[in-house]
PDB file of C-alpha atoms in Angstrom:
ATOM      1  CA  MET A   1       0.000   0.000   0.000  1.00 49.00           C
ATOM      2  CA  LYS A   2       2.859   2.366   0.887  1.00 46.00           C
ATOM      3  CA  PHE A   3       4.523   1.588  -2.444  1.00 47.00           C
ATOM      4  CA  ARG A   4       1.283   2.318  -4.315  1.00 46.00           C
ATOM      5  CA  ARG A   5       0.857   5.603  -2.449  1.00 46.00           C
ATOM      6  CA  SER A   6       4.449   6.562  -3.251  1.00 46.00           C
ATOM      7  CA  VAL A   7       3.956   5.848  -6.942  1.00 41.00           C
ATOM      8  CA  LEU A   8       0.760   7.908  -7.069  1.00 42.00           C
ATOM      9  CA  LEU A   9       2.419  10.777  -5.236  1.00 41.00           C
ATOM     10  CA  PHE A  10       5.344  10.642  -7.669  1.00 43.00           C
ATOM     11  CA  LEU A  11       2.942  10.815 -10.632  1.00 44.00           C
ATOM     12  CA  LEU A  12       1.156  13.784  -9.057  1.00 44.00           C
ATOM     13  CA  ILE A  13       4.491  15.573  -8.564  1.00 42.00           C
ATOM     14  CA  LEU A  14       5.380  14.971 -12.207  1.00 45.00           C
ATOM     15  CA  TRP A  15       2.063  16.590 -13.213  1.00 43.00           C
ATOM     16  CA  CYS A  16       2.492  19.529 -10.867  1.00 44.00           C
ATOM     17  CA  PHE A  17       6.121  20.212 -11.693  1.00 44.00           C
ATOM     18  CA  PRO A  18       6.582  19.395 -15.385  1.00 44.00           C
ATOM     19  CA  TYR A  19       9.279  22.045 -15.665  1.00 42.00           C
ATOM     20  CA  GLY A  20      10.264  22.378 -12.026  1.00 43.00           C
ATOM     21  CA  LEU A  21       7.912  25.345 -11.757  1.00 49.00           C
ATOM     22  CA  ALA A  22       4.803  26.234  -9.774  1.00 62.00           C
ATOM     23  CA  ILE A  23       1.889  23.925  -9.001  1.00 82.00           C
ATOM     24  CA  ALA A  24      -0.879  24.134 -11.598  1.00 87.00           C
ATOM     25  CA  GLY A  25      -4.466  24.868 -10.627  1.00 94.00           C
ATOM     26  CA  THR A  26      -7.590  24.224 -12.698  1.00 96.00           C
ATOM     27  CA  PHE A  27     -10.704  26.258 -13.435  1.00 96.00           C
ATOM     28  CA  ILE A  28     -13.682  24.334 -14.847  1.00 96.00           C
ATOM     29  CA  ASP A  29     -17.012  25.683 -16.050  1.00 95.00           C
ATOM     30  CA  ASP A  30     -19.675  23.327 -17.390  1.00 94.00           C
ATOM     31  CA  PHE A  31     -22.325  26.108 -17.515  1.00 93.00           C
ATOM     32  CA  SER A  32     -24.709  24.089 -15.381  1.00 89.00           C
ATOM     33  CA  ASP A  33     -25.752  26.959 -13.106  1.00 85.00           C
ATOM     34  CA  GLY A  34     -27.631  28.914 -15.785  1.00 81.00           C
ATOM     35  CA  LYS A  35     -25.508  32.064 -15.681  1.00 81.00           C
ATOM     36  CA  LEU A  36     -22.005  33.299 -16.421  1.00 88.00           C
ATOM     37  CA  GLY A  37     -19.904  33.700 -13.317  1.00 88.00           C
ATOM     38  CA  ASP A  38     -17.624  36.619 -12.458  1.00 91.00           C
ATOM     39  CA  LYS A  39     -14.645  34.879 -14.073  1.00 94.00           C
ATOM     40  CA  TRP A  40     -16.036  35.754 -17.509  1.00 96.00           C
ATOM     41  CA  PHE A  41     -16.274  39.056 -19.373  1.00 96.00           C
ATOM     42  CA  VAL A  42     -18.618  39.222 -22.392  1.00 96.00           C
ATOM     43  CA  THR A  43     -16.929  40.682 -25.479  1.00 95.00           C
ATOM     44  CA  LYS A  44     -19.080  42.256 -28.169  1.00 94.00           C
ATOM     45  CA  LYS A  45     -18.533  43.968 -31.507  1.00 95.00           C
ATOM     46  CA  ARG A  46     -21.677  45.152 -33.259  1.00 93.00           C
ATOM     47  CA  ALA A  47     -23.439  43.067 -30.628  1.00 91.00           C
ATOM     48  CA  THR A  48     -25.597  43.751 -27.581  1.00 90.00           C
ATOM     49  CA  GLY A  49     -24.339  40.956 -25.346  1.00 84.00           C
ATOM     50  CA  LYS A  50     -27.731  39.265 -25.338  1.00 89.00           C
ATOM     51  CA  GLU A  51     -26.465  36.931 -28.068  1.00 92.00           C
ATOM     52  CA  ILE A  52     -24.950  34.681 -25.388  1.00 93.00           C
ATOM     53  CA  THR A  53     -27.306  32.510 -23.355  1.00 92.00           C
ATOM     54  CA  GLU A  54     -27.088  29.466 -21.123  1.00 91.00           C
ATOM     55  CA  ALA A  55     -29.629  26.693 -21.440  1.00 85.00           C
ATOM     56  CA  ASP A  56     -29.560  23.055 -20.353  1.00 88.00           C
ATOM     57  CA  GLY A  57     -25.945  23.394 -19.221  1.00 92.00           C
ATOM     58  CA  ILE A  58     -24.682  24.689 -22.580  1.00 95.00           C
ATOM     59  CA  LEU A  59     -23.502  28.149 -23.589  1.00 95.00           C
ATOM     60  CA  LYS A  60     -25.117  29.213 -26.859  1.00 94.00           C
ATOM     61  CA  LEU A  61     -23.700  32.015 -29.014  1.00 93.00           C
ATOM     62  CA  ASP A  62     -26.472  33.226 -31.300  1.00 90.00           C
ATOM     63  CA  SER A  63     -25.787  36.394 -33.297  1.00 76.00           C
ATOM     64  CA  LYS A  64     -29.444  37.122 -34.071  1.00 75.00           C
ATOM     65  CA  GLY A  65     -28.061  38.911 -37.116  1.00 74.00           C
ATOM     66  CA  THR A  66     -24.973  39.078 -39.312  1.00 81.00           C
ATOM     67  CA  ASP A  67     -21.423  40.433 -39.055  1.00 89.00           C
ATOM     68  CA  VAL A  68     -21.460  40.220 -35.260  1.00 92.00           C
ATOM     69  CA  VAL A  69     -18.459  39.255 -33.115  1.00 93.00           C
ATOM     70  CA  THR A  70     -19.136  38.097 -29.577  1.00 94.00           C
ATOM     71  CA  GLY A  71     -17.675  35.777 -26.985  1.00 95.00           C
ATOM     72  CA  ILE A  72     -16.297  35.475 -23.477  1.00 97.00           C
ATOM     73  CA  ARG A  73     -12.894  36.371 -22.051  1.00 98.00           C
ATOM     74  CA  TYR A  74     -11.403  34.790 -18.935  1.00 98.00           C
ATOM     75  CA  GLU A  75     -10.879  37.728 -16.583  1.00 96.00           C
ATOM     76  CA  GLU A  76      -7.435  36.735 -15.250  1.00 95.00           C
ATOM     77  CA  THR A  77      -4.185  36.451 -17.203  1.00 97.00           C
ATOM     78  CA  PHE A  78      -1.771  33.542 -17.594  1.00 97.00           C
ATOM     79  CA  ASP A  79       2.015  33.666 -17.277  1.00 97.00           C
ATOM     80  CA  LEU A  80       3.510  31.403 -19.940  1.00 97.00           C
ATOM     81  CA  THR A  81       6.970  31.763 -18.430  1.00 96.00           C
ATOM     82  CA  LYS A  82       5.850  29.956 -15.244  1.00 93.00           C
ATOM     83  CA  GLY A  83       4.479  26.767 -16.799  1.00 95.00           C
ATOM     84  CA  SER A  84       2.111  25.245 -19.332  1.00 97.00           C
ATOM     85  CA  LEU A  85      -1.382  26.529 -20.085  1.00 98.00           C
ATOM     86  CA  ILE A  86      -3.846  23.785 -21.026  1.00 98.00           C
ATOM     87  CA  ILE A  87      -7.241  24.678 -22.498  1.00 98.00           C
ATOM     88  CA  GLU A  88      -9.990  22.146 -23.151  1.00 98.00           C
ATOM     89  CA  CYS A  89     -13.573  22.646 -24.291  1.00 98.00           C
ATOM     90  CA  ASP A  90     -16.418  21.160 -26.296  1.00 98.00           C
ATOM     91  CA  TYR A  91     -17.661  23.116 -29.321  1.00 97.00           C
ATOM     92  CA  ILE A  92     -20.295  22.853 -32.013  1.00 96.00           C
ATOM     93  CA  THR A  93     -18.677  25.358 -34.368  1.00 95.00           C
ATOM     94  CA  GLY A  94     -21.853  26.411 -36.142  1.00 92.00           C
ATOM     95  CA  TYR A  95     -20.907  29.892 -37.278  1.00 89.00           C
ATOM     96  CA  GLN A  96     -18.490  30.780 -40.059  1.00 90.00           C
ATOM     97  CA  GLN A  97     -15.665  31.430 -37.603  1.00 93.00           C
ATOM     98  CA  THR A  98     -15.424  29.955 -34.104  1.00 95.00           C
ATOM     99  CA  TYR A  99     -12.176  30.409 -32.233  1.00 95.00           C
ATOM    100  CA  ILE A 100     -10.046  30.277 -29.092  1.00 98.00           C
ATOM    101  CA  SER A 101      -8.000  33.487 -28.977  1.00 98.00           C
ATOM    102  CA  PHE A 102      -4.946  34.774 -27.113  1.00 98.00           C
ATOM    103  CA  ASN A 103      -3.503  38.259 -26.634  1.00 98.00           C
ATOM    104  CA  SER A 104      -1.987  40.466 -23.919  1.00 97.00           C
ATOM    105  CA  PHE A 105      -4.676  43.121 -23.716  1.00 95.00           C
ATOM    106  CA  PRO A 106      -8.201  42.759 -22.270  1.00 96.00           C
ATOM    107  CA  SER A 107     -10.160  43.630 -25.402  1.00 96.00           C
ATOM    108  CA  THR A 108     -13.831  44.459 -24.946  1.00 97.00           C
ATOM    109  CA  THR A 109     -14.632  43.809 -28.622  1.00 96.00           C
ATOM    110  CA  GLU A 110     -12.551  40.865 -29.864  1.00 96.00           C
ATOM    111  CA  ALA A 111      -8.998  39.649 -29.397  1.00 97.00           C
ATOM    112  CA  TRP A 112      -8.166  40.475 -33.027  1.00 96.00           C
ATOM    113  CA  ASP A 113      -8.575  44.194 -32.283  1.00 97.00           C
ATOM    114  CA  ASN A 114      -5.543  44.088 -29.965  1.00 96.00           C
ATOM    115  CA  GLN A 115      -2.611  42.602 -31.821  1.00 97.00           C
ATOM    116  CA  PRO A 116      -0.248  40.818 -31.687  1.00 98.00           C
ATOM    117  CA  MET A 117      -2.481  37.847 -30.996  1.00 98.00           C
ATOM    118  CA  PHE A 118      -3.103  34.328 -32.228  1.00 98.00           C
ATOM    119  CA  ILE A 119      -6.103  32.046 -32.541  1.00 98.00           C
ATOM    120  CA  PHE A 120      -6.921  28.373 -32.961  1.00 98.00           C
ATOM    121  CA  ILE A 121      -9.920  28.717 -35.231  1.00 97.00           C
ATOM    122  CA  VAL A 122     -12.574  26.761 -37.105  1.00 97.00           C
ATOM    123  CA  VAL A 123     -13.340  28.495 -40.415  1.00 95.00           C
ATOM    124  CA  ASN A 124     -16.285  27.023 -42.305  1.00 93.00           C
ATOM    125  CA  GLY A 125     -15.725  23.688 -40.575  1.00 95.00           C
ATOM    126  CA  THR A 126     -11.913  23.546 -40.890  1.00 97.00           C
ATOM    127  CA  TYR A 127      -9.693  23.770 -37.791  1.00 98.00           C
ATOM    128  CA  GLN A 128      -6.442  25.757 -38.178  1.00 98.00           C
ATOM    129  CA  PHE A 129      -4.032  28.299 -36.668  1.00 98.00           C
ATOM    130  CA  VAL A 130      -4.145  31.997 -37.544  1.00 98.00           C
ATOM    131  CA  GLY A 131      -1.814  34.716 -36.265  1.00 98.00           C
ATOM    132  CA  GLY A 132      -2.408  38.432 -36.028  1.00 97.00           C
ATOM    133  CA  GLY A 133       1.177  39.667 -35.924  1.00 97.00           C
ATOM    134  CA  THR A 134       2.324  36.201 -34.831  1.00 98.00           C
ATOM    135  CA  THR A 135       3.269  33.067 -36.803  1.00 98.00           C
ATOM    136  CA  SER A 136       3.452  29.295 -36.421  1.00 98.00           C
ATOM    137  CA  ASP A 137       6.206  27.155 -37.920  1.00 97.00           C
ATOM    138  CA  LYS A 138       3.813  24.270 -38.705  1.00 95.00           C
ATOM    139  CA  PRO A 139       0.493  25.116 -40.398  1.00 95.00           C
ATOM    140  CA  PHE A 140      -2.286  22.534 -40.050  1.00 98.00           C
ATOM    141  CA  THR A 141      -5.869  21.996 -41.171  1.00 98.00           C
ATOM    142  CA  TYR A 142      -8.443  19.455 -40.050  1.00 98.00           C
ATOM    143  CA  SER A 143     -12.102  19.143 -41.022  1.00 97.00           C
ATOM    144  CA  VAL A 144     -14.514  19.094 -38.066  1.00 97.00           C
ATOM    145  CA  GLY A 145     -17.689  20.250 -39.781  1.00 93.00           C
ATOM    146  CA  GLN A 146     -20.141  22.715 -38.274  1.00 93.00           C
ATOM    147  CA  ASP A 147     -22.915  20.642 -36.743  1.00 93.00           C
ATOM    148  CA  GLU A 148     -21.257  18.080 -34.421  1.00 95.00           C
ATOM    149  CA  TRP A 149     -19.740  18.253 -30.951  1.00 97.00           C
ATOM    150  CA  HIS A 150     -15.945  18.004 -30.869  1.00 98.00           C
ATOM    151  CA  HIS A 151     -13.548  18.118 -27.942  1.00 98.00           C
ATOM    152  CA  TYR A 152     -10.667  20.587 -28.388  1.00 98.00           C
ATOM    153  CA  LYS A 153      -7.449  20.627 -26.384  1.00 98.00           C
ATOM    154  CA  ILE A 154      -4.648  23.197 -26.706  1.00 98.00           C
ATOM    155  CA  GLU A 155      -1.470  23.014 -24.648  1.00 98.00           C
ATOM    156  CA  LEU A 156       0.912  25.970 -24.669  1.00 98.00           C
ATOM    157  CA  SER A 157       4.251  24.993 -23.167  1.00 98.00           C
ATOM    158  CA  PRO A 158       6.414  27.499 -21.269  1.00 97.00           C
ATOM    159  CA  ALA A 159       7.741  30.318 -23.441  1.00 96.00           C
ATOM    160  CA  SER A 160      11.374  30.280 -24.464  1.00 93.00           C
ATOM    161  CA  GLY A 161      12.170  33.838 -25.446  1.00 93.00           C
ATOM    162  CA  LYS A 162       9.587  34.721 -28.084  1.00 95.00           C
ATOM    163  CA  LYS A 163       8.791  31.096 -28.945  1.00 97.00           C
ATOM    164  CA  VAL A 164       5.859  29.212 -27.412  1.00 98.00           C
ATOM    165  CA  PRO A 165       5.608  25.482 -28.230  1.00 98.00           C
ATOM    166  CA  PHE A 166       2.064  24.220 -28.724  1.00 98.00           C
ATOM    167  CA  LYS A 167       0.205  20.978 -29.147  1.00 98.00           C
ATOM    168  CA  THR A 168      -3.455  20.689 -30.078  1.00 98.00           C
ATOM    169  CA  THR A 169      -5.708  17.649 -30.306  1.00 98.00           C
ATOM    170  CA  ILE A 170      -9.275  16.967 -31.401  1.00 98.00           C
ATOM    171  CA  ASP A 171     -11.477  14.339 -29.761  1.00 97.00           C
ATOM    172  CA  LYS A 172      -8.745  13.043 -27.445  1.00 94.00           C
ATOM    173  CA  GLY A 173      -6.222  12.232 -30.160  1.00 95.00           C
ATOM    174  CA  LYS A 174      -8.308  11.658 -33.272  1.00 96.00           C
ATOM    175  CA  PHE A 175      -6.286  14.540 -34.718  1.00 98.00           C
ATOM    176  CA  ASP A 176      -3.164  16.190 -33.354  1.00 97.00           C
ATOM    177  CA  ALA A 177      -0.743  18.894 -34.428  1.00 98.00           C
ATOM    178  CA  ASP A 178       2.200  20.659 -32.834  1.00 98.00           C
ATOM    179  CA  GLY A 179       4.701  23.403 -33.529  1.00 98.00           C
ATOM    180  CA  LYS A 180       6.125  26.645 -32.189  1.00 98.00           C
ATOM    181  CA  ILE A 181       4.450  30.048 -32.201  1.00 98.00           C
ATOM    182  CA  ASP A 182       6.553  33.155 -32.727  1.00 98.00           C
ATOM    183  CA  ILE A 183       4.618  35.501 -30.433  1.00 97.00           C
ATOM    184  CA  ALA A 184       6.448  38.654 -31.612  1.00 97.00           C
ATOM    185  CA  SER A 185       5.819  41.474 -29.105  1.00 96.00           C
ATOM    186  CA  LEU A 186       2.992  39.666 -27.264  1.00 97.00           C
ATOM    187  CA  ASP A 187       3.840  39.601 -23.546  1.00 97.00           C
ATOM    188  CA  PRO A 188       4.159  35.931 -22.447  1.00 97.00           C
ATOM    189  CA  THR A 189       3.753  36.911 -18.781  1.00 97.00           C
ATOM    190  CA  LYS A 190       0.288  38.377 -19.409  1.00 97.00           C
ATOM    191  CA  VAL A 191      -1.909  36.286 -21.705  1.00 98.00           C
ATOM    192  CA  TYR A 192      -5.704  36.522 -21.944  1.00 98.00           C
ATOM    193  CA  VAL A 193      -7.857  33.660 -23.259  1.00 98.00           C
ATOM    194  CA  TYR A 194     -11.068  34.250 -25.250  1.00 98.00           C
ATOM    195  CA  PHE A 195     -13.774  31.979 -26.715  1.00 98.00           C
ATOM    196  CA  GLU A 196     -15.350  33.881 -29.621  1.00 96.00           C
ATOM    197  CA  VAL A 197     -17.452  33.668 -32.783  1.00 95.00           C
ATOM    198  CA  TRP A 198     -17.870  35.754 -35.908  1.00 92.00           C
ATOM    199  CA  THR A 199     -21.319  35.196 -37.274  1.00 85.00           C
ATOM    200  CA  ALA A 200     -21.433  36.346 -40.881  1.00 81.00           C
ATOM    201  CA  SER A 201     -23.050  33.030 -41.819  1.00 84.00           C
ATOM    202  CA  GLY A 202     -23.939  29.638 -40.398  1.00 86.00           C
ATOM    203  CA  LYS A 203     -25.907  28.469 -37.379  1.00 88.00           C
ATOM    204  CA  PRO A 204     -25.422  29.281 -33.694  1.00 92.00           C
ATOM    205  CA  THR A 205     -22.290  27.960 -31.991  1.00 94.00           C
ATOM    206  CA  SER A 206     -22.509  25.918 -28.774  1.00 96.00           C
ATOM    207  CA  LEU A 207     -19.797  25.807 -26.101  1.00 97.00           C
ATOM    208  CA  ASP A 208     -19.470  23.565 -23.051  1.00 97.00           C
ATOM    209  CA  ASN A 209     -17.063  22.061 -20.506  1.00 97.00           C
ATOM    210  CA  ILE A 210     -14.289  24.663 -20.482  1.00 97.00           C
ATOM    211  CA  SER A 211     -11.210  23.641 -18.502  1.00 97.00           C
ATOM    212  CA  LEU A 212      -8.190  25.908 -17.929  1.00 97.00           C
ATOM    213  CA  THR A 213      -5.096  24.535 -16.165  1.00 97.00           C
ATOM    214  CA  SER A 214      -2.074  26.698 -15.328  1.00 97.00           C
ATOM    215  CA  PRO A 215       0.264  27.640 -12.463  1.00 95.00           C
ATOM    216  CA  SER A 216      -1.363  31.083 -12.797  1.00 95.00           C
ATOM    217  CA  ILE A 217      -4.559  29.612 -11.302  1.00 94.00           C
ATOM    218  CA  ALA A 218      -4.424  29.341  -7.525  1.00 84.00           C
ATOM    219  CA  GLY A 219      -6.041  26.077  -6.482  1.00 73.00           C
ATOM    220  CA  ASN A 220      -8.984  24.434  -8.191  1.00 71.00           C
ATOM    221  CA  MET A 221     -12.154  26.392  -8.853  1.00 64.00           C
ATOM    222  CA  ALA A 222     -15.684  25.771 -10.072  1.00 55.00           C
ATOM    223  CA  VAL A 223     -15.164  22.028 -10.304  1.00 43.00           C
ATOM    224  CA  ASP A 224     -18.373  20.693 -11.822  1.00 45.00           C
ATOM    225  CA  LYS A 225     -21.008  18.859  -9.870  1.00 43.00           C
ATOM    226  CA  VAL A 226     -21.561  15.840 -12.107  1.00 44.00           C
ATOM    227  CA  GLY A 227     -18.131  14.255 -12.218  1.00 42.00           C
ATOM    228  CA  LYS A 228     -16.678  15.491 -15.522  1.00 41.00           C
ATOM    229  CA  LEU A 229     -13.203  15.532 -14.008  1.00 41.00           C
ATOM    230  CA  ALA A 230      -9.822  14.862 -15.581  1.00 42.00           C
ATOM    231  CA  THR A 231      -7.808  11.757 -14.711  1.00 35.00           C
ATOM    232  CA  LYS A 232      -5.548  13.759 -12.410  1.00 36.00           C
ATOM    233  CA  TRP A 233      -8.470  14.246 -10.021  1.00 34.00           C
ATOM    234  CA  GLY A 234      -8.798  10.478  -9.782  1.00 36.00           C
ATOM    235  CA  ILE A 235      -5.156  10.360  -8.726  1.00 34.00           C
ATOM    236  CA  LEU A 236      -5.794  12.974  -6.042  1.00 34.00           C
ATOM    237  CA  LYS A 237      -8.672  10.959  -4.566  1.00 32.00           C
ATOM    238  CA  LEU A 238      -6.494   7.858  -4.268  1.00 35.00           C
ATOM    239  CA  LEU A 239      -3.757   9.566  -2.222  1.00 34.00           C
TER     240      LEU A 239
END
C-alpha cells in the first residue's frame, strides 16, 4: 500500500512540476448553473451581449443577425513563463468562424482588435491556426464540420524567449498537431484567453465544458457537480 501511495504521489508531482515550476491549478465551467460567473467578461462587436445565453448546461452564441463578433474572455491572465497553459472545451462550431483566442490586452470587442495575438480557429468547418502579428512554424488543417460536438485541447508549453511550443488535439487524439508560435511582441507573462465567434453566416455555436489549467490559477475552482473531471483528479482521490 505504501509503495502504491508513493507511486501515485510521484505521478502527481510529475504533473504539478513538469518544468520544475509552480503547481498548476484548474478552473472548470460546465455552464450548469444557468448564468455566467464573475470569471467571464462578455466581449461584443456590433453586438448587444444578449447573443450569449445558457440553457440546459450549454452556452449558446447566437448572433441574431450578421457580421457580429461576440464571446467570453477569462478575466485573469496567464504567465507562460511559469508553466504550461492547457485549455480544453467542447464546441459545435456552427458559425463561419469559431475560435479560441490569445492576446496580452483585455479587449472588450474581440482579441483580433488588440494585436499581436493568435487564434486556434474553425473556419467554415476547418480547424487551423491563424496569427495576427504572430506566426506558427507548422500550419495545419483538419475538417470538423459545423454541426457536431468536438472536444478541443490546446497546450501551450512554457515560453522560451519569443517562442511558445504548442500541441493541439481533437477528440482526445483523433487529430493532433504541434509546432512553435513566434509571439512577436505579445507579452508571455500576461496572456488573456477568449472563446469567440464571428457570425457572418452559419448556425449558432454551442460551447461547453471549459477547462483551464495553469500555475497562474491558484487552487482548483468551479469544479463541476456531475463528475466530468480529468484523470488527475482520480489520482488525487487515491492519495
